[in-house]
mmCIF file of C-alpha atoms in Angstrom:
data_model
loop_
_atom_site.group_PDB
_atom_site.id
_atom_site.type_symbol
_atom_site.label_atom_id
_atom_site.label_comp_id
_atom_site.label_asym_id
_atom_site.label_seq_id
_atom_site.Cartn_x
_atom_site.Cartn_y
_atom_site.Cartn_z
ATOM 1 C CA MET A 1 100.563 121.023 145.157
ATOM 2 C CA LYS A 2 104.232 121.507 144.335
ATOM 3 C CA SER A 3 106.925 120.138 146.605
ATOM 4 C CA ALA A 4 109.315 122.618 148.203
ATOM 5 C CA ASP A 5 111.965 121.554 145.663
ATOM 6 C CA GLU A 6 109.710 122.615 142.813
ATOM 7 C CA MET A 7 108.713 125.944 144.353
ATOM 8 C CA ASN A 8 110.489 128.900 142.854
ATOM 9 C CA ASP A 9 110.151 132.610 142.956
ATOM 10 C CA ASP A 10 111.780 134.923 140.464
ATOM 11 C CA GLU A 11 115.008 134.865 142.479
ATOM 12 C CA GLY A 12 115.524 131.096 142.775
ATOM 13 C CA THR A 13 114.460 127.867 144.418
ATOM 14 C CA LEU A 14 112.794 128.400 147.796
ATOM 15 C CA LYS A 15 114.059 126.451 150.813
ATOM 16 C CA LYS A 16 112.345 126.842 154.180
ATOM 17 C CA ILE A 17 114.512 126.694 157.304
ATOM 18 C CA SER A 18 113.094 126.866 160.834
ATOM 19 C CA MET A 19 114.952 128.454 163.745
ATOM 20 C CA LEU A 20 114.065 126.532 166.906
ATOM 21 C CA GLY A 21 114.911 126.902 170.573
ATOM 22 C CA ASP A 22 113.902 128.365 173.894
ATOM 23 C CA LEU A 23 113.148 131.982 174.606
ATOM 24 C CA ALA A 24 116.173 134.348 174.459
ATOM 25 C CA VAL A 25 118.743 131.873 173.098
ATOM 26 C CA GLY A 26 119.622 134.208 170.227
ATOM 27 C CA LYS A 27 117.626 132.878 167.275
ATOM 28 C CA THR A 28 116.693 136.334 166.006
ATOM 29 C CA SER A 29 120.216 137.633 166.602
ATOM 30 C CA LEU A 30 121.687 134.760 164.574
ATOM 31 C CA VAL A 31 119.261 135.450 161.722
ATOM 32 C CA ASN A 32 120.066 139.172 161.825
ATOM 33 C CA ARG A 33 123.810 138.436 161.793
ATOM 34 C CA TYR A 34 123.474 136.032 158.862
ATOM 35 C CA VAL A 35 121.044 138.004 156.703
ATOM 36 C CA PHE A 36 121.893 141.633 157.539
ATOM 37 C CA ASN A 37 125.347 141.299 159.211
ATOM 38 C CA VAL A 38 124.148 143.248 162.257
ATOM 39 C CA PHE A 39 123.960 142.597 165.993
ATOM 40 C CA GLY A 40 121.939 144.466 168.591
ATOM 41 C CA ASP A 41 122.182 144.021 172.363
ATOM 42 C CA GLU A 42 118.517 144.839 172.967
ATOM 43 C CA TYR A 43 116.171 141.906 173.494
ATOM 44 C CA ILE A 44 112.780 141.911 171.809
ATOM 45 C CA SER A 45 110.782 138.696 172.069
ATOM 46 C CA THR A 46 109.557 137.208 168.782
ATOM 47 C CA ILE A 47 105.781 136.907 168.772
ATOM 48 C CA GLY A 48 104.603 133.927 166.725
ATOM 49 C CA THR A 49 107.059 133.864 163.863
ATOM 50 C CA LYS A 50 109.102 136.193 161.691
ATOM 51 C CA VAL A 51 110.148 135.234 158.151
ATOM 52 C CA VAL A 52 113.280 136.624 156.499
ATOM 53 C CA LYS A 53 114.701 135.889 153.023
ATOM 54 C CA LYS A 54 118.354 135.316 152.191
ATOM 55 C CA LYS A 55 119.362 134.989 148.528
ATOM 56 C CA LEU A 56 122.431 132.935 147.671
ATOM 57 C CA THR A 57 123.989 130.716 145.055
ATOM 58 C CA HIS A 58 124.739 127.075 145.793
ATOM 59 C CA ASN A 59 126.520 124.958 143.154
ATOM 60 C CA ASN A 60 125.547 127.475 140.462
ATOM 61 C CA ARG A 61 121.874 127.403 141.544
ATOM 62 C CA LYS A 62 119.990 130.448 142.720
ATOM 63 C CA ILE A 63 118.413 129.790 146.098
ATOM 64 C CA VAL A 64 116.211 131.789 148.411
ATOM 65 C CA LEU A 65 116.369 130.639 152.016
ATOM 66 C CA MET A 66 113.106 131.428 153.771
ATOM 67 C CA ILE A 67 114.243 131.560 157.399
ATOM 68 C CA TRP A 68 111.392 131.174 159.858
ATOM 69 C CA ASP A 69 112.332 132.593 163.247
ATOM 70 C CA ILE A 70 109.870 130.805 165.528
ATOM 71 C CA ALA A 71 108.982 132.093 168.995
ATOM 72 C CA GLY A 72 110.531 130.172 171.874
ATOM 73 C CA GLU A 73 107.938 131.108 174.473
ATOM 74 C CA THR A 74 105.959 128.174 175.809
ATOM 75 C CA THR A 75 102.723 130.132 175.276
ATOM 76 C CA PHE A 76 103.203 129.459 171.541
ATOM 77 C CA ASN A 77 103.510 125.652 171.920
ATOM 78 C CA HIS A 78 100.004 125.073 170.560
ATOM 79 C CA ILE A 79 100.719 126.763 167.201
ATOM 80 C CA ARG A 80 104.435 126.075 166.819
ATOM 81 C CA LYS A 81 104.029 122.790 164.941
ATOM 82 C CA ALA A 82 101.989 124.555 162.260
ATOM 83 C CA TYR A 83 105.020 126.763 161.602
ATOM 84 C CA PHE A 84 107.232 123.672 161.148
ATOM 85 C CA ARG A 85 105.204 122.417 158.172
ATOM 86 C CA GLY A 86 107.100 122.639 154.900
ATOM 87 C CA SER A 87 110.477 123.103 156.583
ATOM 88 C CA GLU A 88 113.337 121.395 154.843
ATOM 89 C CA ALA A 89 115.768 121.865 157.718
ATOM 90 C CA GLY A 90 116.083 123.255 161.212
ATOM 91 C CA LEU A 91 118.628 125.077 163.320
ATOM 92 C CA VAL A 92 118.103 124.328 167.009
ATOM 93 C CA VAL A 93 119.669 127.098 169.083
ATOM 94 C CA VAL A 94 120.765 126.816 172.706
ATOM 95 C CA ASP A 95 122.355 129.373 175.023
ATOM 96 C CA ILE A 96 125.641 128.146 176.523
ATOM 97 C CA THR A 97 125.008 130.356 179.557
ATOM 98 C CA ARG A 98 121.733 128.522 180.391
ATOM 99 C CA LYS A 99 121.958 124.738 180.705
ATOM 100 C CA LYS A 100 118.160 124.412 180.722
ATOM 101 C CA THR A 101 118.162 125.390 177.030
ATOM 102 C CA LEU A 102 120.389 122.395 176.282
ATOM 103 C CA ASP A 103 118.133 120.145 178.359
ATOM 104 C CA ASN A 104 115.203 121.144 176.108
ATOM 105 C CA VAL A 105 116.945 120.348 172.793
ATOM 106 C CA SER A 106 115.586 116.809 172.540
ATOM 107 C CA ASP A 107 112.020 118.102 172.868
ATOM 108 C CA TRP A 108 112.573 120.726 170.157
ATOM 109 C CA ILE A 109 114.126 118.226 167.768
ATOM 110 C CA SER A 110 111.521 115.519 168.387
ATOM 111 C CA SER A 111 108.679 117.983 167.893
ATOM 112 C CA PHE A 112 110.238 119.304 164.674
ATOM 113 C CA LEU A 113 110.954 115.859 163.210
ATOM 114 C CA GLU A 114 107.438 114.680 164.083
ATOM 115 C CA ILE A 115 106.149 117.229 161.545
ATOM 116 C CA THR A 116 108.984 117.333 158.984
ATOM 117 C CA GLY A 117 110.056 113.698 158.886
ATOM 118 C CA ASP A 118 113.764 113.176 158.495
ATOM 119 C CA SER A 119 114.741 116.793 157.804
ATOM 120 C CA PRO A 120 118.354 117.767 158.505
ATOM 121 C CA ILE A 121 119.030 119.688 161.697
ATOM 122 C CA LEU A 122 122.014 121.318 163.376
ATOM 123 C CA ILE A 123 122.416 122.337 166.988
ATOM 124 C CA LEU A 124 123.879 125.814 167.427
ATOM 125 C CA VAL A 125 125.426 126.498 170.830
ATOM 126 C CA ASN A 126 125.126 130.273 170.863
ATOM 127 C CA LYS A 127 126.746 133.055 172.917
ATOM 128 C CA SER A 128 130.234 131.534 172.747
ATOM 129 C CA ASP A 129 131.610 135.026 173.356
ATOM 130 C CA LEU A 130 130.439 134.820 177.018
ATOM 131 C CA LYS A 131 133.163 132.366 178.099
ATOM 132 C CA GLU A 132 133.033 133.325 181.796
ATOM 133 C CA ASP A 133 129.326 132.418 181.950
ATOM 134 C CA TYR A 134 129.350 128.905 180.410
ATOM 135 C CA THR A 135 127.075 126.417 182.202
ATOM 136 C CA PHE A 136 127.901 123.364 180.070
ATOM 137 C CA THR A 137 130.583 122.210 177.665
ATOM 138 C CA MET A 138 130.490 121.615 173.941
ATOM 139 C CA ASP A 139 131.042 117.923 174.754
ATOM 140 C CA SER A 140 127.548 117.870 176.292
ATOM 141 C CA ALA A 141 126.092 119.407 173.136
ATOM 142 C CA HIS A 142 128.004 116.933 170.947
ATOM 143 C CA GLU A 143 126.553 114.011 172.949
ATOM 144 C CA ILE A 144 122.993 115.188 172.245
ATOM 145 C CA ALA A 145 123.851 115.864 168.605
ATOM 146 C CA GLU A 146 125.137 112.293 168.217
ATOM 147 C CA LYS A 147 121.797 110.926 169.468
ATOM 148 C CA PHE A 148 120.097 112.724 166.571
ATOM 149 C CA GLN A 149 122.878 111.919 164.078
ATOM 150 C CA THR A 150 123.768 115.559 163.610
ATOM 151 C CA LYS A 151 126.397 118.086 164.669
ATOM 152 C CA ALA A 152 126.669 120.793 167.296
ATOM 153 C CA LEU A 153 128.438 124.004 166.360
ATOM 154 C CA SER A 154 129.589 126.809 168.654
ATOM 155 C CA THR A 155 128.290 130.206 167.479
ATOM 156 C CA SER A 156 128.157 133.843 168.497
ATOM 157 C CA ALA A 157 125.674 136.228 166.935
ATOM 158 C CA LYS A 158 127.647 139.052 168.551
ATOM 159 C CA THR A 159 131.030 138.243 166.993
ATOM 160 C CA GLY A 160 129.699 136.342 163.966
ATOM 161 C CA GLU A 161 131.628 133.186 164.925
ATOM 162 C CA ASN A 162 130.443 130.245 162.784
ATOM 163 C CA VAL A 163 127.149 131.927 161.825
ATOM 164 C CA GLU A 164 127.808 131.880 158.076
ATOM 165 C CA GLU A 165 129.292 128.387 158.461
ATOM 166 C CA ALA A 166 126.141 127.073 160.202
ATOM 167 C CA PHE A 167 123.857 128.182 157.378
ATOM 168 C CA HIS A 168 126.338 126.900 154.790
ATOM 169 C CA ILE A 169 126.420 123.442 156.429
ATOM 170 C CA LEU A 170 122.630 123.355 156.637
ATOM 171 C CA THR A 171 122.293 124.349 152.970
ATOM 172 C CA GLU A 172 124.697 121.549 152.029
ATOM 173 C CA LEU A 173 122.618 119.086 154.062
ATOM 174 C CA ILE A 174 119.397 120.214 152.372
ATOM 175 C CA PHE A 175 120.814 119.730 148.895
ATOM 176 C CA SER A 176 122.621 116.478 149.626
ATOM 177 C CA ARG A 177 119.316 115.150 151.005
ATOM 178 C CA SER A 178 117.256 116.302 148.019
ATOM 179 C CA GLU A 179 119.812 115.028 145.508
ATOM 180 C CA ASN A 180 120.190 111.701 147.365
ATOM 181 C CA PRO A 181 116.735 110.991 148.851
ATOM 182 C CA ASP A 182 117.881 107.684 150.354
ATOM 183 C CA ILE A 183 120.213 109.511 152.781
#
């Protein structure tokens, strides 16, 4: 079986990214902002998983990001790990207006890394546009990120703040890892 690095479709090298996090943190909204540059206020729960492609060029290489938007509902805990298989990186999303979502980050990351090994991850602190409703600070998110030797980034699917940047950073991490496997 080919490794993910060797897998290609006609449009470029395939890289699987998993979107992780609790229910209603904005995973789907972030994907929709990044891939389609749209935002909708309506909430529709993801059932199981939804896969979306994003084509890009990185260092003169054609790449297809396969973004797996994985349901955050606890009823999907029993199948979630199967969706993690083959992921080369993960974006763990929290909602800055609900501290409980930050409290659950360690569980999401540990569960993901148990399946994927030492895959790169980023923590996205979403809904930064709702400043009056913050329930924790970015310092709290940075503390958790440090424990996992990663970064936390403030994002807003609504305004687009740092959405493109988050995927760019993650793509850089994927390729620096695959080009320097000892990292």
